[in-house]
GROMACS .gro file of N, CA and C in nm:
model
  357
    1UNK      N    1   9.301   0.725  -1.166
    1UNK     CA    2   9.171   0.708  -1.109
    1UNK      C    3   9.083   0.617  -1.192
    2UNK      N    4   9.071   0.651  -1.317
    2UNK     CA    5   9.024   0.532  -1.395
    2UNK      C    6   9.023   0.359  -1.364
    3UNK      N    7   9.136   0.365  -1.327
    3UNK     CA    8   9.137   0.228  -1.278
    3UNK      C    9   9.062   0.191  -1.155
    4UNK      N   10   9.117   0.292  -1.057
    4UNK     CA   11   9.069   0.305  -0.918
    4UNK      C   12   8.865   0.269  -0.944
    5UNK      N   13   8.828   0.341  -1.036
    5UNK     CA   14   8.679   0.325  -1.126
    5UNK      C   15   8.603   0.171  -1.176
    6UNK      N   16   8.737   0.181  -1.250
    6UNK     CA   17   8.714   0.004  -1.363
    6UNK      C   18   8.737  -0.084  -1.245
    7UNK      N   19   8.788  -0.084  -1.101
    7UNK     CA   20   8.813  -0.190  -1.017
    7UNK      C   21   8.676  -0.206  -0.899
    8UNK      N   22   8.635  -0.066  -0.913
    8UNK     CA   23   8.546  -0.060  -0.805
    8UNK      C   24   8.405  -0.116  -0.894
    9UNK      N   25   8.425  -0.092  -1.058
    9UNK     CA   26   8.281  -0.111  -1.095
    9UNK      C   27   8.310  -0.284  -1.071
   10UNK      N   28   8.425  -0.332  -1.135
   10UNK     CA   29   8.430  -0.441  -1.136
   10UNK      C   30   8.384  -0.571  -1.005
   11UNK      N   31   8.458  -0.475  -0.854
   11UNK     CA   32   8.418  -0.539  -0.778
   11UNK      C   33   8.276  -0.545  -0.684
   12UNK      N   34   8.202  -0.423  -0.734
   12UNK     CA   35   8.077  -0.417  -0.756
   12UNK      C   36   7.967  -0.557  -0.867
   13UNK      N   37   8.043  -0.535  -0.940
   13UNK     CA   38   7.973  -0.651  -1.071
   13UNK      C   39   7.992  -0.764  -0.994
   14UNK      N   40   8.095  -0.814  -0.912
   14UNK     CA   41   8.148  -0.929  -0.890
   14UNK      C   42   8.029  -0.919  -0.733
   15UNK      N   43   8.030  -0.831  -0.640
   15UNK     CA   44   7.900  -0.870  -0.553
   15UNK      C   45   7.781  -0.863  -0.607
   16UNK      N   46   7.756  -0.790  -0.705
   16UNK     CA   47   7.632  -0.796  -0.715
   16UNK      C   48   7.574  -0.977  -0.802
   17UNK      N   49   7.711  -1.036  -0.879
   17UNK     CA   50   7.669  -1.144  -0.915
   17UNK      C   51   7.682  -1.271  -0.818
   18UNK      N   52   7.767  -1.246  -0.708
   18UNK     CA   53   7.761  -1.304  -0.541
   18UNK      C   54   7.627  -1.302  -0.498
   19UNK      N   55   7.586  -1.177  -0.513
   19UNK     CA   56   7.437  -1.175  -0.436
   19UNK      C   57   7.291  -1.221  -0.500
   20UNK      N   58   7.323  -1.219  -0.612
   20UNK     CA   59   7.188  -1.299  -0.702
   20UNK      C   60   7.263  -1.438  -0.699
   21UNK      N   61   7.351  -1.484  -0.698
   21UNK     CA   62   7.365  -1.635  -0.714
   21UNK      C   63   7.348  -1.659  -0.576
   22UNK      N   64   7.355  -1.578  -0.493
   22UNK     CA   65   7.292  -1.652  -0.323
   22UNK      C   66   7.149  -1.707  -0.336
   23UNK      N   67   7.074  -1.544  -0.416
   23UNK     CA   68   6.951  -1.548  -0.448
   23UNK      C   69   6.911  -1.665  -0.473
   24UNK      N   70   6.977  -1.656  -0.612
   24UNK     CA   71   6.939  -1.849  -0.655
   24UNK      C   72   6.935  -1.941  -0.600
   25UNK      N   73   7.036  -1.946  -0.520
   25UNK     CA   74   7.044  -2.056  -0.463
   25UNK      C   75   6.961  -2.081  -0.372
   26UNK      N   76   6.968  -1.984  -0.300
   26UNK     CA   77   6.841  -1.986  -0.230
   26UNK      C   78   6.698  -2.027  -0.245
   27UNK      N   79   6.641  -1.945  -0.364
   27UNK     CA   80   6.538  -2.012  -0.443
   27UNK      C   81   6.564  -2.127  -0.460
   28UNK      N   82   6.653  -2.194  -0.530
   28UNK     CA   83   6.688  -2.321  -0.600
   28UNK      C   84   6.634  -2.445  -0.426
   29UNK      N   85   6.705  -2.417  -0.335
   29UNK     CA   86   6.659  -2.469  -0.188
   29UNK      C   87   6.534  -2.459  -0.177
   30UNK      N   88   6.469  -2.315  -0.178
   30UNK     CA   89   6.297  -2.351  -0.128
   30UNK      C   90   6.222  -2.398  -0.254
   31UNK      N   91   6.260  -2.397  -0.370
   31UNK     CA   92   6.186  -2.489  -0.499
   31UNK      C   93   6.182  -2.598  -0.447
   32UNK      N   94   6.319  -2.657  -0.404
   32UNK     CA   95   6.354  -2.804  -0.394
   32UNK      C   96   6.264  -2.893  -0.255
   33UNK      N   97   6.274  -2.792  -0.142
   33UNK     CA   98   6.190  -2.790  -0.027
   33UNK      C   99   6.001  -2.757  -0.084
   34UNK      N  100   6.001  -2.667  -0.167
   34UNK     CA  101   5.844  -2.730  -0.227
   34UNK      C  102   5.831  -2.864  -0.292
   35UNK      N  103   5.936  -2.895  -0.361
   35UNK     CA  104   5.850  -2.994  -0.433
   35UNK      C  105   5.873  -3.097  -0.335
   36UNK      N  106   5.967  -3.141  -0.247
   36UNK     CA  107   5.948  -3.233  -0.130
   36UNK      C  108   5.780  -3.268  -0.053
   37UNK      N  109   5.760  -3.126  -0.013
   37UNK     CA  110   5.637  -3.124   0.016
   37UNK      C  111   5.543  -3.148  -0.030
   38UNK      N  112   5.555  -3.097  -0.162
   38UNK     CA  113   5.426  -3.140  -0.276
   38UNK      C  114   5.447  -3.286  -0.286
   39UNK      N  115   5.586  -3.347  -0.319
   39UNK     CA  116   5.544  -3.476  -0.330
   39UNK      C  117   5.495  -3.602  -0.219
   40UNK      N  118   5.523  -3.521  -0.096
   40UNK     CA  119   5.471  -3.599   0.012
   40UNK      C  120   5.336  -3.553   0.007
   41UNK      N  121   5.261  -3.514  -0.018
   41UNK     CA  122   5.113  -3.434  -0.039
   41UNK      C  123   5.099  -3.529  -0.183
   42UNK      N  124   5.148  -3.594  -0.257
   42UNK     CA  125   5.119  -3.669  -0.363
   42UNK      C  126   5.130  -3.814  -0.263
   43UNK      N  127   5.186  -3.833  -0.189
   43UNK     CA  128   5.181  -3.923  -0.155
   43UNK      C  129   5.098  -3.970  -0.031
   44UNK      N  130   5.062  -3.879   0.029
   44UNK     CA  131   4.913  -3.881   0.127
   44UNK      C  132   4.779  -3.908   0.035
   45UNK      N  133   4.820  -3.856  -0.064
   45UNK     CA  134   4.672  -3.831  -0.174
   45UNK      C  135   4.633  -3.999  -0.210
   46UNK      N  136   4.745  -4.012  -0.294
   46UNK     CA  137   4.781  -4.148  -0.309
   46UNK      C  138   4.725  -4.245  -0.251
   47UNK      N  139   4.771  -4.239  -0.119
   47UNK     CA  140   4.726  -4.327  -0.018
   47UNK      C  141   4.606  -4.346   0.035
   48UNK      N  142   4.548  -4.201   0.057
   48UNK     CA  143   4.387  -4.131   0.095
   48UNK      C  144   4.326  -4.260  -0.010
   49UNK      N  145   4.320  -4.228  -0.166
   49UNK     CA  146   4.298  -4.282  -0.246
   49UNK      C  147   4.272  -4.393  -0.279
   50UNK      N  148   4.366  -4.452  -0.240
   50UNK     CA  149   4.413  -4.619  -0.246
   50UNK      C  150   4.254  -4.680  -0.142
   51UNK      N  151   4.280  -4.641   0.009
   51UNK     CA  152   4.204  -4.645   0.103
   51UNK      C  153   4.077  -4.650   0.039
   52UNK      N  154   4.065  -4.540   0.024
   52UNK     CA  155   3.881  -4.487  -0.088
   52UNK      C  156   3.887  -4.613  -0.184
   53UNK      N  157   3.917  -4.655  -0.284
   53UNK     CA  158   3.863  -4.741  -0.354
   53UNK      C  159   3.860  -4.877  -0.247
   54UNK      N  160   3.994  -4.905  -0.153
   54UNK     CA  161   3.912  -5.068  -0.104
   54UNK      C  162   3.832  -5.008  -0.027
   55UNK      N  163   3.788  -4.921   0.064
   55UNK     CA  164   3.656  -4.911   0.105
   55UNK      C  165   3.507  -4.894   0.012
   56UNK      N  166   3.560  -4.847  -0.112
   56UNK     CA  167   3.432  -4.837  -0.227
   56UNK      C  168   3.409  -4.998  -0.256
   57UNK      N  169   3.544  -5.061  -0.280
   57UNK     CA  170   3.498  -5.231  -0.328
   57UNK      C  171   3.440  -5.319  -0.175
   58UNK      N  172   3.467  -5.319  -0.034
   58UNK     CA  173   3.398  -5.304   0.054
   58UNK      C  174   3.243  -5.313   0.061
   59UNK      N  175   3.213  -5.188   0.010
   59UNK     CA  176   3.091  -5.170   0.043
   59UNK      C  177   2.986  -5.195  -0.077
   60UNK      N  178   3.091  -5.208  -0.201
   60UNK     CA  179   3.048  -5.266  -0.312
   60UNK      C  180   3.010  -5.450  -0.243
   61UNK      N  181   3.073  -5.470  -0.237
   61UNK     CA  182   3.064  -5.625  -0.193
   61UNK      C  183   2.954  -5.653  -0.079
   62UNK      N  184   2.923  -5.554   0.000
   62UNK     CA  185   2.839  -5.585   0.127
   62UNK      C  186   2.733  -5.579   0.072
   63UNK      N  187   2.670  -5.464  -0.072
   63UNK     CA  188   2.584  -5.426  -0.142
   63UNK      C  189   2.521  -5.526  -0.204
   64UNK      N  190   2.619  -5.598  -0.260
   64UNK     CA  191   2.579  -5.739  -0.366
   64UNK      C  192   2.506  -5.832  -0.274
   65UNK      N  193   2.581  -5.847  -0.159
   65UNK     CA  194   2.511  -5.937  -0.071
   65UNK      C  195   2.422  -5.929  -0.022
   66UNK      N  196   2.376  -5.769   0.056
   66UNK     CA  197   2.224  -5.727   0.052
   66UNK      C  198   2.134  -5.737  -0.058
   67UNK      N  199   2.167  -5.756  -0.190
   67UNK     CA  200   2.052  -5.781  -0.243
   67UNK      C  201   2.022  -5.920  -0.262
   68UNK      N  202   2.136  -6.004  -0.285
   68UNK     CA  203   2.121  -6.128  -0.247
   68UNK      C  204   2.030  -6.166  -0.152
   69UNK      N  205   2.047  -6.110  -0.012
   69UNK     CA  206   1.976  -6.146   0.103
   69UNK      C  207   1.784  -6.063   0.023
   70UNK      N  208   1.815  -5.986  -0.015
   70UNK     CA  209   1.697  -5.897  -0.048
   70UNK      C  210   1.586  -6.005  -0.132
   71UNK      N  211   1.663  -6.055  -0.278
   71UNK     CA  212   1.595  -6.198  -0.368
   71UNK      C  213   1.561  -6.270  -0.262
   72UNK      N  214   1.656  -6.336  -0.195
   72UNK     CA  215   1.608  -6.439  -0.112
   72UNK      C  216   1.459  -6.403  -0.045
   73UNK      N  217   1.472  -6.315   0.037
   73UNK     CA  218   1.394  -6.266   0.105
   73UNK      C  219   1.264  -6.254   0.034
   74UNK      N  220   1.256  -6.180  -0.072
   74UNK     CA  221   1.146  -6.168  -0.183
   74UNK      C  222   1.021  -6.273  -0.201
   75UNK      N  223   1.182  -6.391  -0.232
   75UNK     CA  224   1.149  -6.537  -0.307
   75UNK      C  225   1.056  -6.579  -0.174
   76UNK      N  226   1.109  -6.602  -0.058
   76UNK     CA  227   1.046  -6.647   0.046
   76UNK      C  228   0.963  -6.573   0.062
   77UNK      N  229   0.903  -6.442   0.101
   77UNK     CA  230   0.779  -6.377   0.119
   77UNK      C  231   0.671  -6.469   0.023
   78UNK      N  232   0.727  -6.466  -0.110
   78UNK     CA  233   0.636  -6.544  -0.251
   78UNK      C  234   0.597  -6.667  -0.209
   79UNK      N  235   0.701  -6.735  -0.158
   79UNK     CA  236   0.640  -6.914  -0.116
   79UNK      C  237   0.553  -6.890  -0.016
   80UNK      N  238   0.600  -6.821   0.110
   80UNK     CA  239   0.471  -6.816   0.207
   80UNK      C  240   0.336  -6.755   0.199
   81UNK      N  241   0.290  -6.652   0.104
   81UNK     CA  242   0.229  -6.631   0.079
   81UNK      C  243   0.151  -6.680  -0.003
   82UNK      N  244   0.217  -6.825  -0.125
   82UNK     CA  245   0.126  -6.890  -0.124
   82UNK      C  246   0.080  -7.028  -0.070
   83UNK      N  247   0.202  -7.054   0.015
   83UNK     CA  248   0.143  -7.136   0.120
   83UNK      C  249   0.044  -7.089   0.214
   84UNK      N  250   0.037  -6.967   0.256
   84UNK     CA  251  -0.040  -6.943   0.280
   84UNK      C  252  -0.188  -6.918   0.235
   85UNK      N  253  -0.214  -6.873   0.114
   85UNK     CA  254  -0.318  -6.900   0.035
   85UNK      C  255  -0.369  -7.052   0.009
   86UNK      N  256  -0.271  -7.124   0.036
   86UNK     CA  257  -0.310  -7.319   0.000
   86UNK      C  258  -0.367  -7.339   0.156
   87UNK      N  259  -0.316  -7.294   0.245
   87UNK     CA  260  -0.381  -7.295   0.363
   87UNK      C  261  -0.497  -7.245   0.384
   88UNK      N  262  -0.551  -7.122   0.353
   88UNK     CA  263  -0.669  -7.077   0.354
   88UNK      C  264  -0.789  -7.122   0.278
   89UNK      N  265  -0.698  -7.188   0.187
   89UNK     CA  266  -0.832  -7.305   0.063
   89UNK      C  267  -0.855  -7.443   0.141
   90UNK      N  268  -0.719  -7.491   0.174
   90UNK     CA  269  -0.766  -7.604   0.266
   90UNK      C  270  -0.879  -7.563   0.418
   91UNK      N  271  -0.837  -7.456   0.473
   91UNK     CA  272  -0.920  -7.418   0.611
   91UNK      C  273  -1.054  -7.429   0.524
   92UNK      N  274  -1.097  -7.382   0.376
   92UNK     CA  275  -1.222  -7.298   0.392
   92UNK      C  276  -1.258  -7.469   0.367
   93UNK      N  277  -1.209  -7.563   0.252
   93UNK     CA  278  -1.289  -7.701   0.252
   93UNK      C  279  -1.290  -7.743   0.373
   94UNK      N  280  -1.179  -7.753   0.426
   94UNK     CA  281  -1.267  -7.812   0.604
   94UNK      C  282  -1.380  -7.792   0.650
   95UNK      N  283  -1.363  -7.639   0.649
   95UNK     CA  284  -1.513  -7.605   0.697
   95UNK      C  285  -1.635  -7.574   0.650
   96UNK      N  286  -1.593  -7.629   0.496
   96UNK     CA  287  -1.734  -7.687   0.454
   96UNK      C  288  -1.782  -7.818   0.466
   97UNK      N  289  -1.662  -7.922   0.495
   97UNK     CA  290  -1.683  -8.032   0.507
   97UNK      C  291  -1.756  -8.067   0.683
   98UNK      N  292  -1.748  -7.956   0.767
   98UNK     CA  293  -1.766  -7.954   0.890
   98UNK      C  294  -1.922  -7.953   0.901
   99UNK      N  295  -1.940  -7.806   0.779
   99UNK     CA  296  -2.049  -7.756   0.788
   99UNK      C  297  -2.177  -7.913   0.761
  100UNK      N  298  -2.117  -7.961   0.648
  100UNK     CA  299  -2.156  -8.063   0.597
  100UNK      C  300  -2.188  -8.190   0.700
  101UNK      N  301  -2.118  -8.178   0.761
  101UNK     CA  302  -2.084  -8.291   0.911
  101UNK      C  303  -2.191  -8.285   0.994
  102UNK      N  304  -2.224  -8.142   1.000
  102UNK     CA  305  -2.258  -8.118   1.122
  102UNK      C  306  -2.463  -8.114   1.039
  103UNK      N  307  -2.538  -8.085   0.963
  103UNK     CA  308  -2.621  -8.109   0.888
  103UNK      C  309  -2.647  -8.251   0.907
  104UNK      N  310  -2.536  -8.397   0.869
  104UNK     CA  311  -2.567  -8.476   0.847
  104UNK      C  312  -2.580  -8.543   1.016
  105UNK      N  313  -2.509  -8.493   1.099
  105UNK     CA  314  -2.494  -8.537   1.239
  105UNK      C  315  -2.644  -8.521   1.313
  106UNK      N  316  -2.670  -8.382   1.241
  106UNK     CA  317  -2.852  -8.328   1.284
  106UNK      C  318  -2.944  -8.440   1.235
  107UNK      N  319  -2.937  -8.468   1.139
  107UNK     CA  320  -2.994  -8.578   1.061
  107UNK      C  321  -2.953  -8.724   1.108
  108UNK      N  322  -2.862  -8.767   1.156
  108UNK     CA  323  -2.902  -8.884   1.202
  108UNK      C  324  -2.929  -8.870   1.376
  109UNK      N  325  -2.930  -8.747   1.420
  109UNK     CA  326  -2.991  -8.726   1.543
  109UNK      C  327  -3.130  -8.783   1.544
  110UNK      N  328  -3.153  -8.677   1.374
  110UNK     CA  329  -3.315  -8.721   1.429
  110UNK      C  330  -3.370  -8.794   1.403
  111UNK      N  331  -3.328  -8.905   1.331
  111UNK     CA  332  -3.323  -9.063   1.284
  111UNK      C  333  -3.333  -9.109   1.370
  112UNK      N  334  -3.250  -9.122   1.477
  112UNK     CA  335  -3.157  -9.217   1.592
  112UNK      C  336  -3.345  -9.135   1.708
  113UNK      N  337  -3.333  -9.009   1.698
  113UNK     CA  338  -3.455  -9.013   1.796
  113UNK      C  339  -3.584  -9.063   1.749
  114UNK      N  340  -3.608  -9.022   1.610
  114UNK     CA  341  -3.739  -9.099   1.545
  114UNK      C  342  -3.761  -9.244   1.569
  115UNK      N  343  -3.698  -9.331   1.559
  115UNK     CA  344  -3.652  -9.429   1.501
  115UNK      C  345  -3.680  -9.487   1.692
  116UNK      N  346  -3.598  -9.448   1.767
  116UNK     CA  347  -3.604  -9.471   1.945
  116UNK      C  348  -3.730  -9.496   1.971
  117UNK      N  349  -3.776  -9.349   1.917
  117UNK     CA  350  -3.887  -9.323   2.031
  117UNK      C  351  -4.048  -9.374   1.939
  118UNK      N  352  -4.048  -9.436   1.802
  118UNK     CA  353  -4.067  -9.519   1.720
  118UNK      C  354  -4.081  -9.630   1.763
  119UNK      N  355  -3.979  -9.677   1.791
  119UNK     CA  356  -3.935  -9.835   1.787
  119UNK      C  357  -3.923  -9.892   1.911
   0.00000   0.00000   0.00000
């Protein structure tokens, strides 16, 4: 019987190391099936990524150019405004020179009638 014992423990030892090396293996498959996944999930990221910075340099670049347009814009508000101020100095001598015009126009009115109704 002893033997009948030492054969049964033995072929016991021998499934039970059948059945953890299934184990393993098994594991060893869904490790291998995670890291597949994980690395396709590294490689979406990746990509996500990639995307994100040329859209950051994108909008980096559209940025530069709005302020570009922004100086410009600035600069020109600055010239017209003081063209416009050179305009408002020229309007006001005009119309002192008008004012002036129009004084001396009275004055030879009343020359031209003195002088008529005089002469």
């Amino acid at each position: 019987m002893a033997g009948s014992d030492t054969q049964k423990h033995l072929f016991s030892l021998i499934r039970d190391y059948a059945s953890e090396k299934s184990q393993g293996e098994r594991r060893v498959v869904g490790l291998k099936k995670r890291i597949e996944e994980l690395r396709s999930e590294i490689e979406a990221a990746n990509t996500e990524l990639e995307d994100a910075k040329r859209t950051k340099e994108i909008i980096e670049q559209e940025l530069k150019g709005y302020e570009v347009e922004l100086a410009l814009g600035e600069s020109s508000i600055q010239t017209l405004q003081s063209r416009i101020s050179q305009i408002q100095d020229e309007i006001s001598a005009v119309g002192s020179d008008v004012d002036a015009l129009r004084v001396l126009s009275g004055f030879s009115l009343f020359f031209f009638l003195f002088f008529w109704h005089c002469g």
